[in-house]
Every structure is written in structure tokens, then in C-alpha cells.
Short mmCIF file of C-alpha atoms in Angstrom, two decimals:
data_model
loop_
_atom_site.label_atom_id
_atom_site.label_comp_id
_atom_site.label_asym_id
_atom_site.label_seq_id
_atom_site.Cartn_x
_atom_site.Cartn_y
_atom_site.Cartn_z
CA UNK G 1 -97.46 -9.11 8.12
CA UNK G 2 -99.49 -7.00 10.41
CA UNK G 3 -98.50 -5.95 13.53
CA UNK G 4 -100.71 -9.21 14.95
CA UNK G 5 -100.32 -10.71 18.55
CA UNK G 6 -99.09 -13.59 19.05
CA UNK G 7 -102.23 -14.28 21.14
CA UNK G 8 -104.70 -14.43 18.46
CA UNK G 9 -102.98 -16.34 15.82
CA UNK G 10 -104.05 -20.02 15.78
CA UNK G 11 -101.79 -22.81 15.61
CA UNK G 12 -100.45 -24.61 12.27
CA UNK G 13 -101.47 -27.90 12.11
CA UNK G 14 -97.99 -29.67 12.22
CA UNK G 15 -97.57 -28.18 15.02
CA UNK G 16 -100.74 -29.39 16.33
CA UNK G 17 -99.53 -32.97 15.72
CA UNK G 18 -96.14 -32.72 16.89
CA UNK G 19 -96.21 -29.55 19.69
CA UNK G 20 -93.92 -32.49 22.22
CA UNK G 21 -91.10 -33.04 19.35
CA UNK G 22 -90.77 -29.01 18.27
CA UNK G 23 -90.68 -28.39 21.65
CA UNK G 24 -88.05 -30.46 22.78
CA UNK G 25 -85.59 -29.84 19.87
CA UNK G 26 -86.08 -25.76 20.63
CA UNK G 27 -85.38 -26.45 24.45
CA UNK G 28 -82.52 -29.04 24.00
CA UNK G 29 -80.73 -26.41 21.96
CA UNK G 30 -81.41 -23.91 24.60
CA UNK G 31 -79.98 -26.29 27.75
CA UNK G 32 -76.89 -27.10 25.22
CA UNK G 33 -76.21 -23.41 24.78
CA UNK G 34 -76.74 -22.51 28.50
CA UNK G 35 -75.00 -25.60 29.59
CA UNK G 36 -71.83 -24.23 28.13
CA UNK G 37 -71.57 -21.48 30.19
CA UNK G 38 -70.74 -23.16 33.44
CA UNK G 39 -69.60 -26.82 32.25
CA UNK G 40 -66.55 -25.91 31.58
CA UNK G 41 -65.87 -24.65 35.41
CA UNK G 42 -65.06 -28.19 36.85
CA UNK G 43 -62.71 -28.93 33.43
CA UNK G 44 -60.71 -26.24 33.75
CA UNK G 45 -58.09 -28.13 35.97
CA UNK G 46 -57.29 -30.75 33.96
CA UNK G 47 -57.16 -28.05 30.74
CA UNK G 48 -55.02 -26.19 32.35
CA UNK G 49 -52.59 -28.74 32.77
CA UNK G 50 -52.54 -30.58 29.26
CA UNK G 51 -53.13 -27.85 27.08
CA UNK G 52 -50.53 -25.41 29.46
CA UNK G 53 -52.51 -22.68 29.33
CA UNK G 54 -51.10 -19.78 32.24
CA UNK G 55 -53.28 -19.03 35.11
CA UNK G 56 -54.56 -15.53 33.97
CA UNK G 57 -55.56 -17.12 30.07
CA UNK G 58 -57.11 -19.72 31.64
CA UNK G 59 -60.11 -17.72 32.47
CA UNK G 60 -60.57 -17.38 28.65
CA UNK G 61 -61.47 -20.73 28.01
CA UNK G 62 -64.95 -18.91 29.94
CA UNK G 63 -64.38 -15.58 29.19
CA UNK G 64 -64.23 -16.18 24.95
CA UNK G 65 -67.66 -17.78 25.10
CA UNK G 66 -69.00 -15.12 26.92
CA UNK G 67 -67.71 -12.46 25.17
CA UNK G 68 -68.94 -13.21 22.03
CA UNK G 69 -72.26 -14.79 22.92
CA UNK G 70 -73.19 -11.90 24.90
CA UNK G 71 -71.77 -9.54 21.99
CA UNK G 72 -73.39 -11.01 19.24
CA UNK G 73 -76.94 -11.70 20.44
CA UNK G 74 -79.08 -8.30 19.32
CA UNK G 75 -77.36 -9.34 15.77
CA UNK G 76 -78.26 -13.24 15.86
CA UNK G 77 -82.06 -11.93 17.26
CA UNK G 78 -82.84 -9.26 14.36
CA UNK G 79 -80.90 -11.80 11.64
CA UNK G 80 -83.20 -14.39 12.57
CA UNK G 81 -86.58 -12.07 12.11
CA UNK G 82 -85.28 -11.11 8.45
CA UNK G 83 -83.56 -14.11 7.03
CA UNK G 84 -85.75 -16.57 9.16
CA UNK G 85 -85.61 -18.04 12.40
CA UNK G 86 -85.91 -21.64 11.56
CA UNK G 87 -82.83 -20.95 9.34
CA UNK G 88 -80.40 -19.42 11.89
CA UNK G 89 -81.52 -21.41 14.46
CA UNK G 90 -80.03 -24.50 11.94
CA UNK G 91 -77.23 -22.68 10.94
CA UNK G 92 -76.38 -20.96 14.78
CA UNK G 93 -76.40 -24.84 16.13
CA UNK G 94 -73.83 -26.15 12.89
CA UNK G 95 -71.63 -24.07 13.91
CA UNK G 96 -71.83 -24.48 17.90
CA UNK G 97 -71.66 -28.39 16.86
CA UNK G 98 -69.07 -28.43 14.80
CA UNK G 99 -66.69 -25.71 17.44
CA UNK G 100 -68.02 -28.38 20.19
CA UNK G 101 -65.84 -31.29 18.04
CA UNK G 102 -62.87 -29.06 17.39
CA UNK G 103 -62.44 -28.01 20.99
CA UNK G 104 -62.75 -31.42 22.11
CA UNK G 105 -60.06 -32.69 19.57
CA UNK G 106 -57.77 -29.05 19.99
CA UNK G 107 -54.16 -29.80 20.79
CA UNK G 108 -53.22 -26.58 21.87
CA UNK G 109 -54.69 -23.37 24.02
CA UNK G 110 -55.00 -21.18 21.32
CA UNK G 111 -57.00 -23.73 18.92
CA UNK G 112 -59.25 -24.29 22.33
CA UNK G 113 -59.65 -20.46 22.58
CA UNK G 114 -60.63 -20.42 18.65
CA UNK G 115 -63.67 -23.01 19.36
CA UNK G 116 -64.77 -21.47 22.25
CA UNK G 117 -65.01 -18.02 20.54
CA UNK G 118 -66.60 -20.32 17.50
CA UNK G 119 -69.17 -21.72 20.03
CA UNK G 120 -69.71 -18.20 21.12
CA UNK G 121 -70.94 -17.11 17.51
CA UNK G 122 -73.12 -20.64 16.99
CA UNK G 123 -75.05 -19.78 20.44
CA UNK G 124 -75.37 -15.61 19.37
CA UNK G 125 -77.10 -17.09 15.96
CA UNK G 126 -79.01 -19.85 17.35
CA UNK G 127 -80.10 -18.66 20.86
CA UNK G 128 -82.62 -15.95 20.03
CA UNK G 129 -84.43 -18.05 17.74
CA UNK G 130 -85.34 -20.52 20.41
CA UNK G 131 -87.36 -18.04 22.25
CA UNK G 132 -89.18 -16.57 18.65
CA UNK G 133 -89.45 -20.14 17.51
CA UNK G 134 -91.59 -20.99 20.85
CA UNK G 135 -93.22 -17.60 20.51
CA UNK G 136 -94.38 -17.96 17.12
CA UNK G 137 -94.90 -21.62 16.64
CA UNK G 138 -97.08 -22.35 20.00
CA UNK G 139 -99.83 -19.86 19.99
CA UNK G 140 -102.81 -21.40 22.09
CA UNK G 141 -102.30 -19.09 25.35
CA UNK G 142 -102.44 -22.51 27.66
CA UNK G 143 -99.50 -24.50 25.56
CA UNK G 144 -97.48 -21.13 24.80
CA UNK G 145 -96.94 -20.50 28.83
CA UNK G 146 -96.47 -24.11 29.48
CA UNK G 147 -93.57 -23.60 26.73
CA UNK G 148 -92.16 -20.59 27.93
CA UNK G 149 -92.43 -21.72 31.73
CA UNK G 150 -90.00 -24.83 30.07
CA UNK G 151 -88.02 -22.22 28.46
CA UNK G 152 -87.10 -20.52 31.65
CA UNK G 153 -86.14 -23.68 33.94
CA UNK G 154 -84.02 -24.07 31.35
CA UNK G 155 -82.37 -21.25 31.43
CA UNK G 156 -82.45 -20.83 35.07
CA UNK G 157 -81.77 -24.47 36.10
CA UNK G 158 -79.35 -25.15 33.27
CA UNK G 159 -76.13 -23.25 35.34
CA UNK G 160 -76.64 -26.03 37.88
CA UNK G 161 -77.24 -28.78 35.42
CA UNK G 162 -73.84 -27.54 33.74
CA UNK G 163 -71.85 -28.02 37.40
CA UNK G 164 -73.63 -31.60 37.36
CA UNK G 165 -72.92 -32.71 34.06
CA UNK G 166 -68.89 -31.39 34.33
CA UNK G 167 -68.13 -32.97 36.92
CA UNK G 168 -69.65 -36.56 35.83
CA UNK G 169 -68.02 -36.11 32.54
CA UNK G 170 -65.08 -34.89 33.81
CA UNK G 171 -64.80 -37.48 36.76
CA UNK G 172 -65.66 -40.32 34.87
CA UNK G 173 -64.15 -39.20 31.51
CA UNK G 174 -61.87 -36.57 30.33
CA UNK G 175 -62.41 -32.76 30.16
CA UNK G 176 -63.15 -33.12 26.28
CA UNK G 177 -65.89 -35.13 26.72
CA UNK G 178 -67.74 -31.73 27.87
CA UNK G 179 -67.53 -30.63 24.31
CA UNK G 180 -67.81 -33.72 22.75
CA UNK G 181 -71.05 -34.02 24.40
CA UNK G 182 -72.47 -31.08 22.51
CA UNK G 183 -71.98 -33.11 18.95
CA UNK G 184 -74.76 -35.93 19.42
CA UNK G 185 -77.31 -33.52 20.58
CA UNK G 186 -76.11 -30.70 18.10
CA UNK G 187 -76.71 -32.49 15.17
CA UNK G 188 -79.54 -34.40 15.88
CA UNK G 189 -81.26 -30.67 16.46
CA UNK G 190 -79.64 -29.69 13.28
CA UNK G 191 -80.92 -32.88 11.15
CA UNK G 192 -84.54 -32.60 12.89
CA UNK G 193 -85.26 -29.16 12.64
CA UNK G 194 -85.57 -28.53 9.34
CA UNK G 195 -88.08 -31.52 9.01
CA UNK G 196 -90.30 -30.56 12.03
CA UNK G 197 -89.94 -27.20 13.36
CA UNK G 198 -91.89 -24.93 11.35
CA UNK G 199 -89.96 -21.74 9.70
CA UNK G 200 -92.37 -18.39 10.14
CA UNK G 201 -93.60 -16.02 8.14
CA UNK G 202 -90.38 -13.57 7.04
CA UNK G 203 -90.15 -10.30 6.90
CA UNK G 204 -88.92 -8.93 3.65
CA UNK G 205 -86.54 -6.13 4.61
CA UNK G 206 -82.80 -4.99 4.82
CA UNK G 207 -80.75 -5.44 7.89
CA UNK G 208 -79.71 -2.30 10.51
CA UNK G 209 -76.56 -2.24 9.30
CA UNK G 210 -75.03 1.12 11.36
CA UNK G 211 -77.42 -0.40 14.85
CA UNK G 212 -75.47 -3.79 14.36
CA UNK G 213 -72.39 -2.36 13.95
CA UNK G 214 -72.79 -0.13 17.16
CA UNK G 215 -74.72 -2.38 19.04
CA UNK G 216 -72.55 -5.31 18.33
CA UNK G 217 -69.46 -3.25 19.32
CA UNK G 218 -70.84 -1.65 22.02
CA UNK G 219 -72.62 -4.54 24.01
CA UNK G 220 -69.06 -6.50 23.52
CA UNK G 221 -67.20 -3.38 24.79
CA UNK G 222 -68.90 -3.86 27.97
CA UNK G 223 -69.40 -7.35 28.28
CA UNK G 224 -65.16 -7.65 27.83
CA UNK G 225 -64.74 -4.01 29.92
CA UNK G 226 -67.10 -6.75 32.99
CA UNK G 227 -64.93 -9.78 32.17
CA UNK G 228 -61.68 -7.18 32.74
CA UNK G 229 -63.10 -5.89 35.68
CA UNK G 230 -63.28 -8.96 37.28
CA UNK G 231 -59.82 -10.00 36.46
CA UNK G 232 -57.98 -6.34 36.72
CA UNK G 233 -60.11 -4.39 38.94
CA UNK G 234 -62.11 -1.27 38.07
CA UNK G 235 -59.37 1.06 38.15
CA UNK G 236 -57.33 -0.64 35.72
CA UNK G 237 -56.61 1.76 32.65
CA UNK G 238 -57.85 -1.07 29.40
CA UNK G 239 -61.51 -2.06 32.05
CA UNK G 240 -62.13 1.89 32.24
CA UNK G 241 -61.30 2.73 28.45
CA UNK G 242 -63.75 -0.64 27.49
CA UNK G 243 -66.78 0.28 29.79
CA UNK G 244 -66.50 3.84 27.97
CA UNK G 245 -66.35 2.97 25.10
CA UNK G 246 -69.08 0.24 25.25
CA UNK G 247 -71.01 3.32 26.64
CA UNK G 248 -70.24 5.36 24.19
CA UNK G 249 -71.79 3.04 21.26
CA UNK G 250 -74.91 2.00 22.82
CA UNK G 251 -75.73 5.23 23.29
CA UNK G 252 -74.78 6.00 19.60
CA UNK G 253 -77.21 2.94 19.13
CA UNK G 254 -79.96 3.55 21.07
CA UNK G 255 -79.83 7.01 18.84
CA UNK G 256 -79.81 4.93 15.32
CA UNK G 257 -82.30 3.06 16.82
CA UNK G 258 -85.20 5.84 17.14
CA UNK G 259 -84.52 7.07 13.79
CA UNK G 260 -84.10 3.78 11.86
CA UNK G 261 -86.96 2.62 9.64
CA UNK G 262 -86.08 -1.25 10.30
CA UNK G 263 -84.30 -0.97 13.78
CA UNK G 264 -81.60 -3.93 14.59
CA UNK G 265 -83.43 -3.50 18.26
CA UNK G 266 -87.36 -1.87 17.90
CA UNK G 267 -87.41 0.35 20.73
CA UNK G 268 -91.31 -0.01 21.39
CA UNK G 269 -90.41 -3.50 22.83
CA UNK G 270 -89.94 -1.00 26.09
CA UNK G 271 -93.08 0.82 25.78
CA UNK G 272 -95.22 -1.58 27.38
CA UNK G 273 -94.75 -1.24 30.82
CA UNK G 274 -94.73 -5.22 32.21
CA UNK G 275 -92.69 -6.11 29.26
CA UNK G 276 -89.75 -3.24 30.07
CA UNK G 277 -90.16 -4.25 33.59
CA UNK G 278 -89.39 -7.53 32.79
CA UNK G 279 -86.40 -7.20 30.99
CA UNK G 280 -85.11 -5.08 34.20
CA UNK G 281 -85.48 -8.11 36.15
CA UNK G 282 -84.16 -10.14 33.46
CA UNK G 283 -80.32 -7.78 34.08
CA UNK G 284 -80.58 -7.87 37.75
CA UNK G 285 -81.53 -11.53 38.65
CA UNK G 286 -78.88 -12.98 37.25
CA UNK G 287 -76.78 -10.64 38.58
CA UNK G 288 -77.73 -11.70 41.85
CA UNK G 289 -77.54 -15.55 41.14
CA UNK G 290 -74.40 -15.68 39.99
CA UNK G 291 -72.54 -15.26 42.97
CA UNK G 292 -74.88 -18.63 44.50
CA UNK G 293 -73.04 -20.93 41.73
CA UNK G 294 -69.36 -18.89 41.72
CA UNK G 295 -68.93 -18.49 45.29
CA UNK G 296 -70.64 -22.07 46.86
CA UNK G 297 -68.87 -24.04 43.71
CA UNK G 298 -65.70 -22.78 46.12
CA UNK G 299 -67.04 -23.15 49.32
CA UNK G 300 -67.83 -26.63 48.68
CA UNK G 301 -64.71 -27.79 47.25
CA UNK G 302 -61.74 -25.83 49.01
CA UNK G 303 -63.45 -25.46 52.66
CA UNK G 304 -65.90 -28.76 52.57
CA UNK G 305 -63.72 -30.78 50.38
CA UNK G 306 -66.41 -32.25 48.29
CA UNK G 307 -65.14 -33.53 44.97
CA UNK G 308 -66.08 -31.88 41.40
CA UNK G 309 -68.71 -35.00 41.33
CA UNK G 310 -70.20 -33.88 44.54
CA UNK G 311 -69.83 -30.80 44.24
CA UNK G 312 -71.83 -30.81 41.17
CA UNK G 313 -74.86 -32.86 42.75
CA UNK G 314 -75.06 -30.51 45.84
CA UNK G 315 -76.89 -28.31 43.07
CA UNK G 316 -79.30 -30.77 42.15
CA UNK G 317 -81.55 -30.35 45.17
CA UNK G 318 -82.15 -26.36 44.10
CA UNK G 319 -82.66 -27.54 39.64
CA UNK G 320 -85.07 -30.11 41.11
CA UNK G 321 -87.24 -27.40 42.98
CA UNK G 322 -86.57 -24.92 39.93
CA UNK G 323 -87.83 -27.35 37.82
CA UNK G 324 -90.82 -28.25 39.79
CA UNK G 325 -92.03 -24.72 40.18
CA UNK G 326 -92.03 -24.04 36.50
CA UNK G 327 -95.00 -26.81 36.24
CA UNK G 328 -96.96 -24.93 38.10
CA UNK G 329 -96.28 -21.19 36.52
CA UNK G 330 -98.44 -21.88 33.93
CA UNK G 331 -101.58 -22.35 36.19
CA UNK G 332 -101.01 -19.89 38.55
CA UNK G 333 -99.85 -16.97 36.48
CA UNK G 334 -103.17 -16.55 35.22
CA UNK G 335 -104.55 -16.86 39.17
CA UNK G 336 -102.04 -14.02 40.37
CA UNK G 337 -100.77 -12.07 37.67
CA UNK G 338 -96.98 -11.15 37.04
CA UNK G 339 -96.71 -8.51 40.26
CA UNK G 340 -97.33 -11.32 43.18
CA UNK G 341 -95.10 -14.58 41.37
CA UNK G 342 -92.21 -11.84 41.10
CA UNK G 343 -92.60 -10.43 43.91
CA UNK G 344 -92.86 -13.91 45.81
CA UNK G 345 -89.99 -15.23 43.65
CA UNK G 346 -87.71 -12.20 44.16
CA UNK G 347 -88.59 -11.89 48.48
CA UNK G 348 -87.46 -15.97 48.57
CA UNK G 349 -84.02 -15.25 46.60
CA UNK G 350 -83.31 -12.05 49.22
CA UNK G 351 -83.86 -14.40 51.90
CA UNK G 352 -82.37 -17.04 50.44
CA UNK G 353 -79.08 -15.08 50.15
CA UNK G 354 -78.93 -13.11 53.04
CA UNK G 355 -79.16 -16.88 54.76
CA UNK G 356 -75.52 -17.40 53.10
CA UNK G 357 -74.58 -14.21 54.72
CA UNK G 358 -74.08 -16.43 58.26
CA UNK G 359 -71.62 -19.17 56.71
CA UNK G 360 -68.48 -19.72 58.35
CA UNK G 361 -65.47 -22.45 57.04
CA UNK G 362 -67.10 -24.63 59.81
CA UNK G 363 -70.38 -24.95 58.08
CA UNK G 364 -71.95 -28.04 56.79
CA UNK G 365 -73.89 -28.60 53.39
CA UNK G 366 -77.35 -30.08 54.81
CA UNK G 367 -77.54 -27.02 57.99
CA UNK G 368 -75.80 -24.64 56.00
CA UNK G 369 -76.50 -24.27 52.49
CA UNK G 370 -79.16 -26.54 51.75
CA UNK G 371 -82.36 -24.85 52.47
CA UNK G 372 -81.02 -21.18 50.94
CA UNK G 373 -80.39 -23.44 47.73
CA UNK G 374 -83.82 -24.51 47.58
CA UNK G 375 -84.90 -21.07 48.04
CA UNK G 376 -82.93 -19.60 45.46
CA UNK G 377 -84.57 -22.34 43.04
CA UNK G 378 -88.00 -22.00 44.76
CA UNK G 379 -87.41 -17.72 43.45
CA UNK G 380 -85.91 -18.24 40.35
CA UNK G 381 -88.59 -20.56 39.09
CA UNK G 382 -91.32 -17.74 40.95
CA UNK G 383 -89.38 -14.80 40.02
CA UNK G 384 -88.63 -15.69 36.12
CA UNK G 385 -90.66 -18.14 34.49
CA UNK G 386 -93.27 -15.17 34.40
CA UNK G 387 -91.36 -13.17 32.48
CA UNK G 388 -90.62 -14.76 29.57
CA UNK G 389 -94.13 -15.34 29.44
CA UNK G 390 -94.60 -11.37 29.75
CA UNK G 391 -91.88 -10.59 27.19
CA UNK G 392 -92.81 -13.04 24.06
CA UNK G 393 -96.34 -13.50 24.65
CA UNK G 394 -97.72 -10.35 23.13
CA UNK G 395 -94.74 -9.07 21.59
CA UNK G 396 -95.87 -8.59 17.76
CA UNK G 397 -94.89 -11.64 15.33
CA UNK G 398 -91.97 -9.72 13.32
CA UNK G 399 -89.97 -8.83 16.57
CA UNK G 400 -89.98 -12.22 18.02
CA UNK G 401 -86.06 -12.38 17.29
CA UNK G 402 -85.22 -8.94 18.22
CA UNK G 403 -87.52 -8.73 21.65
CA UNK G 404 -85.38 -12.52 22.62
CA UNK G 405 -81.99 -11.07 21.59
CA UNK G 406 -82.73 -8.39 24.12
CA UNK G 407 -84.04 -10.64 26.67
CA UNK G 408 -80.50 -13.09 26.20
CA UNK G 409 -78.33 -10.17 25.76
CA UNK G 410 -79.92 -8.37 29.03
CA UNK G 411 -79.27 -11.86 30.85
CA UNK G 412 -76.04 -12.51 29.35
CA UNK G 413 -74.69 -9.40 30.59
CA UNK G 414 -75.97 -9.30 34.06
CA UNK G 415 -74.52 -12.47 34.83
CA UNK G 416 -71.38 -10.94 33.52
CA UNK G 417 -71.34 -7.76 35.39
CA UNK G 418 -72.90 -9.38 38.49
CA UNK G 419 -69.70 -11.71 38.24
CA UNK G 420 -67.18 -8.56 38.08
CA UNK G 421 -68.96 -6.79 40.81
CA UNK G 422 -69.13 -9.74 43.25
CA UNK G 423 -65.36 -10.53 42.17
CA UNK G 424 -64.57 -6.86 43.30
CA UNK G 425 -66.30 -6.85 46.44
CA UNK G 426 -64.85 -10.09 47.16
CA UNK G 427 -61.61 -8.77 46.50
CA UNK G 428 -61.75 -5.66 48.49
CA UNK G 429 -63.32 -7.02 51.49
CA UNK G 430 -60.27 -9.57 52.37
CA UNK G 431 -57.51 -6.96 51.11
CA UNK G 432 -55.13 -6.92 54.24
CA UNK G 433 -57.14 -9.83 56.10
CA UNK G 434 -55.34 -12.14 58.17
CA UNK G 435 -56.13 -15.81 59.16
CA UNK G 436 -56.25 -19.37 57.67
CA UNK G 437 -57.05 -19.69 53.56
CA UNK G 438 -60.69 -20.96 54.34
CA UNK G 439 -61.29 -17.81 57.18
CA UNK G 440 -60.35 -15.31 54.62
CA UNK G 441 -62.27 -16.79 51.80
CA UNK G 442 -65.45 -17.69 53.40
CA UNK G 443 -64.78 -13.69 54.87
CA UNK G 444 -65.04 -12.21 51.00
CA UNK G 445 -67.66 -14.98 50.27
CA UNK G 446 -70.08 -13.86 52.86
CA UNK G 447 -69.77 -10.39 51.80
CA UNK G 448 -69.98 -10.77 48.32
CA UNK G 449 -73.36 -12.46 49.60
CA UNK G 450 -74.49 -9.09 50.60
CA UNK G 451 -73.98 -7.78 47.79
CA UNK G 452 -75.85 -9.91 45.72
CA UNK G 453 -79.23 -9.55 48.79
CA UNK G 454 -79.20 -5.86 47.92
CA UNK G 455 -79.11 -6.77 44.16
CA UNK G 456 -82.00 -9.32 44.72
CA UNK G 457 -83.81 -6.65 46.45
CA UNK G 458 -84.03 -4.58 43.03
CA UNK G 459 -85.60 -7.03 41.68
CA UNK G 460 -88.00 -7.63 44.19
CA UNK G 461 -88.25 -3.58 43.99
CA UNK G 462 -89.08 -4.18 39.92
CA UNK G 463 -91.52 -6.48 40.48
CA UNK G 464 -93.71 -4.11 42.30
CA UNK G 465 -93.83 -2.04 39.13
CA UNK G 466 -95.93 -4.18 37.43
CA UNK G 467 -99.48 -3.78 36.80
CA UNK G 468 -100.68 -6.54 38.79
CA UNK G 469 -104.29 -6.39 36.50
CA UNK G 470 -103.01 -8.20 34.05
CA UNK G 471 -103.45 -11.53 33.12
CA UNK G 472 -101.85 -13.48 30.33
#
């Protein structure tokens, strides 16, 4: 195949006739996978107490999923561009299906640790394909950005629809019903994708075996040296010796990578400049939003006393205007260009968290948090439906996979060093504070807010870098 963009090709006529049905199994997959990562949250109670996990393994029941989605993603991308995307995007959902059942049936912590590192690899091999199977299958420039701007409210609004969902489930259910969830939706993608969603063209060629071994390696060095961080602190001796090494093999990597004839990761992805700007913003936004869901899930809950239900549908104002931005990305991208929706999107999440900056334990949901929430939903939508967009819609055919295992593993590991670094500062800033439970939490809370403003800023600082000429 030549090195064609994904602009000019025209669209197969299946998917001419069915564009609604391809497009929802690619994007329920994608909201199952990103669903997972904060479902869980609301559960982990109740887990803790049937399964008697201890307070520090507890966090795994996050932290396996995490670690291996996160690790395993540049793989999953460059396996799907060379033994097709269709195919691991079947295969990658099996197995997240099947973990789903077993961690929903697992009688003890270990077996629930064992599915959740299971669900880990199922999202790593199915995950990048969604983006490449949009990418490739809906070509028309008009239906491709309406697809993409889907894409990201799903990835953006699904953290929120994941609080909603757990604590309905959870509430009204049992914690297992979060994973059992997964199985109806898992294998109907599995049983209708094969019959509807067209596999592309492959590429004949051997798979980067020394750039997955480092990569893999390396981006799971980090993305456990983050998780340790967060639990340990950055001093601790096994959080310093992981970040090092992780360091160590990306940048044995990134050196495979410029001599390899079939790279796991092709390192002209970067080379155009909106595209490598985009994946910037793609580390530091959620880097920034993280702290929104961590540190208000808290707020609400142990200082406002809302239940895991409510707490759950205070997000829904915020995915509602996420979701209703994204409609419009698609006809105003081409109207302003990639440098003014970023730009917009990131200024509205700077305010938006600075505003959290003035909570105290006596603030209320609807004068308090309410109107920063819709403005971090009003920037996300802004700041990041664009850029998928600007990532997948030129990128050439054959590096569909690979240029959306960057894009996941760039977000996946954002949110998990955002995470550590807002756990830190949290940490540090009510070390030897005195006062009532709520005064010193709301205290770290607040400050951890500032940290995530200045992290917003960067990417409000990004989107200035791109050329705002170009339209897609």
C-alpha cells in the first residue's frame, strides 16, 4: 500500500450502507474500555470487604488495569497494523469479555487481581484498533470528523459516565455487576464485528520485535514507577529505580526506533507539526483532568455527604455539556482551525480549575462546583475533540494502529502521572496540618487544584503552537 492519506481514499460501499452500525460497535468498545478505568472507584468498598483485600492492595484492583493497559498499548497498536485491525480488535474485546465474567464471579483478591490484569491486556489489544478502524473505514472528510469528534466524548466523557454507572450498579446491585456489565456488550461487539466492520488492507511485514520488547517494558516501568509514586512517594527507593529504568528503555526504544526498517512506533508520526502538538496535549490534559474526578469524587462524598449514587450524577451535568460540544466540533473545526478550539478549550479548563481553587468544606454543589464542572466539559470537548481529528485524519493508512497506540498510551500515562503528582502535592501540602478531617482535606484538595491550573496552562501553551492555517 502506498503511503496514501486517509483523506483521499473513498469509502467501501458496506460501509456506505451501514456507517451508523460500524460506528457504534467501534465506539461502544471504546466507552466499555474507558468505562473501566473509573467504575470500579465507587465498588471498591464493598470489594474490599468481601473479597478482604488490605487497604494498600486494594488500590490494585485500579492500579492492575492500568498498568497493563497503559503498558501494552504501542504493542496492541503496531499488532493490529500487521496482523489486522479488525482481527485484534475481535480478539482484544474476547478477552476483556471473558476477564469481565471471571472478575465478576472471582472468590478471592488474587483471582480479582488476575482479571483485572486480563482486562488490562483485552483493552491494550483492542483499544488502538478503535481509533484505526474509524480512521480507515470512514474516509469522507465530513463523516470521518463527525466520527472522531464521537470518538473523543467518549473518551473524555466516559471517566464521568464510569462514576455514574458504579454507583447505580453498585447501589442498586452488587459490586460485580460492574464487570458483569461488560459481558452483554462485549460479546455482542465480538459476534457483530466480524460481520459488519470491515477488516483493512494489511500490511505484509514482521513485527519490531527488540522496539516491543523495550517499549513494552519501558512504558510499563513508568506507568508502575507513577502508580508507586502515588502510593510511596517519590523518594521511595522501588518508585526511583522504576521511573529509571522505564527511562532507560524508552530511550533504548526511541533509538531502535530510528534505525528499524518496520518500527513498532514510526517516528515520522511526530514530524508533522499539528499532529506532534497534538499528542503533547493529548499527555498533559489528562493530566490536568484527573485531579477534577479524584479529588471532587471525595469532596462530594466525605465533606458533602452525597451518596456513591449522587455522587455519580453530580458528573452528569459536565458529560452532558462534553457531549454536546462534540456535535458541534465537526462544523466548526473547519471554521477555526485546530489553534483557536484548543486554545478556547484549554483557557475554559484553566479557569475552570483555578475556580476549585476557592472551595472550602462549607461549600455547596450548585454555588460551588457546578459551573467549573461545566467548564471543564465545555474545554475538554473544545480542547480535544480536535485532536483526534488532527492525529488520524492524515496519518498514512499503514500507521493507523501505531499513530492510536501512541495517542492511548500518551493519554493513558498522563492520567497516570497526573494522578501521582496531584497525590504528592496533596500529600505534602497537609503534612503537619492541623484542624477537622474535612479542613485538612479540602486544604490538600485546593492545592492539588493548583497544580493541575498550571498543568492546564501547558496545554493552553501547546495549543498556540499550532499552525492555525490549517483546515481539516
Amino acid at each position: 500500500m502506498t503511503e496514501q492519506s486517509l483523506l483521499s481514499r473513498p469509502a467501501p460501499p458496506e460501509i456506505r450502507r451501514r456507517p451508523a452500525l460500524i460506528l457504534a460497535i467501534v465506539l461502544t468498545c471504546q466507552l466499555m474500555l474507558i468505562l473501566d478505568a473509573t467504575v470500579m472507584n465507587v465498588a471498591l468498598p464493598p470489594i474490599q470487604s468481601e473479597l478482604g483485600f488490605s487497604r494498600t492492595g486494594l488500590s490494585w484492583v485500579m492500579n492492575a488495569y492500568s498498568l497493563v493497559f497503559g503498558g501494552f498499548l504501542l504493542l496492541g497498536g503496531r499488532a493490529g497494523d500487521l496482523f489486522g485491525r479488525r482481527r485484534m480488535f475481535v480478539i482484544g474485546t474476547s478477552v476483556f469479555t471473558v476477564a469481565s465474567l471471571a472478575g465478576g464471579l472471582a472468590t478471592s483478591a488474587e483471582l480479582l487481581i488476575v482479571a483485572r490484569i486480563l482486562q488490562g491486556l483485552g483493552a491494550a489489544m483492542a483499544g488502538p484498533s478503535t481509533l484505526a478502524l474509524i480512521a480507515t473505514t470512514f474516509t469522507e472528510p465530513k463523516a470521518r470528523m463527525r466520527a472522531l469528534a464521537l470518538f473523543s466524548a467518549m473518551s473524555s466523557g466516559g471517566f464521568a459516565i464510569g462514576l455514574i454507572l458504579g454507583g447505580l450498579l453498585t447501589q442498586w446491585f452488587t459490586w460485580r455487576a460492574v464487570l458483569f456489565i461488560n459481558v452483554p456488550f462485549g460479546a455482542a461487539i465480538a459476534l457483530l464485528a466480524p460481520k459488519f466492520v470491515p477488516e483493512p488492507e494489511r500490511r505484509h511485514a514482521h513485527l519490531d520485535l527488540p522496539g516491543a520488547i523495550t517499549g513494552t517494558a519501558g512504558v510499563a516501568s513508568l506507568v508502575y514507577g507513577f502508580i508507586r509514586a502515588a502510593q510511596e512517594g517519590w523518594g521511595d527507593a522501588v518508585t526511583i529505580v522504576a521511573l529509571a529504568a522505564g527511562v532507560t528503555l524508552i530511550a533504548t526504544f526511541l533509538t531502535i526506533e530510528r534505525r528499524a526498517r518496520q518500527p513498532l512506533m514510526p517516528l515520522r508520526l511526530f514530524a508533522d507539526r499539528n499532529r506532534a502538538a497534538a499528542y503533547a496535549n493529548f499527555f498533559f490534559g489528562p493530566m490536568a483532568m484527573m485531579s477534577m474526578f479524584f479529588f471532587l469524587t471525595q469532596f462530594l462524598q466525605d465533606v458533602s455527604h452525597f451518596s456513591a449514587l449522587a455522587t455519580g450524577f453530580a458528573f452528569l451535568p459536565m458529560a452532558a455539556v462534553l457531549f454536546s460540544v462534540t456535535r458541534l466540533v465537526s462544523r466548526l473545526l473547519p471554521k477555526l482551525g485546530p489553534k483557536k478550539m484548543a486554545a478556547t478549550g484549554s483557557a475554559a479548563m484553566v479557569i475552570g480549575l483555578a475556580w476549585l481553587t476557592q472551595l472550602t468544606p462549607e461549600s455547596h454543589y450548585a454555588s460551588g462546583m457546578l459551573a467549573p464542572m461545566i467548564l471543564m466539559g465545555f474545554g475538554a470537548g473544545f480542547a480535544f475533540s480536535p485532536l483526534n481529528i488532527l492525529i488520524m485524519g492524515t496519518v498514512p493508512a499503514e500507521d493507523a494502529g501505531a499513530a492510536g497506540g501512541v495517542l492511548q498510551t500518551l493519554q493513558q500515562g498522563g492520567a497516570t502521572l497526573g494522578l501521582a503528582i496531584l497525590v504528592t502535592v496533596f500529600g505534602e501540602s497537609t503534612r503537619g496540618i492541623t484542624g477537622t478531617p474535612q479542613t485538612i482535606l479540602v486544604t490538600g484538595m485546593t492545592t492539588a487544584f493548583i497544580a493541575s491550573a498550571l498543568i492546564a496552562a501547558c496545554t493552553f501553551v501547546v495549543a498556540l503552537t499550532f499552525r492555525a492555517s490549517d483546515r481539516p
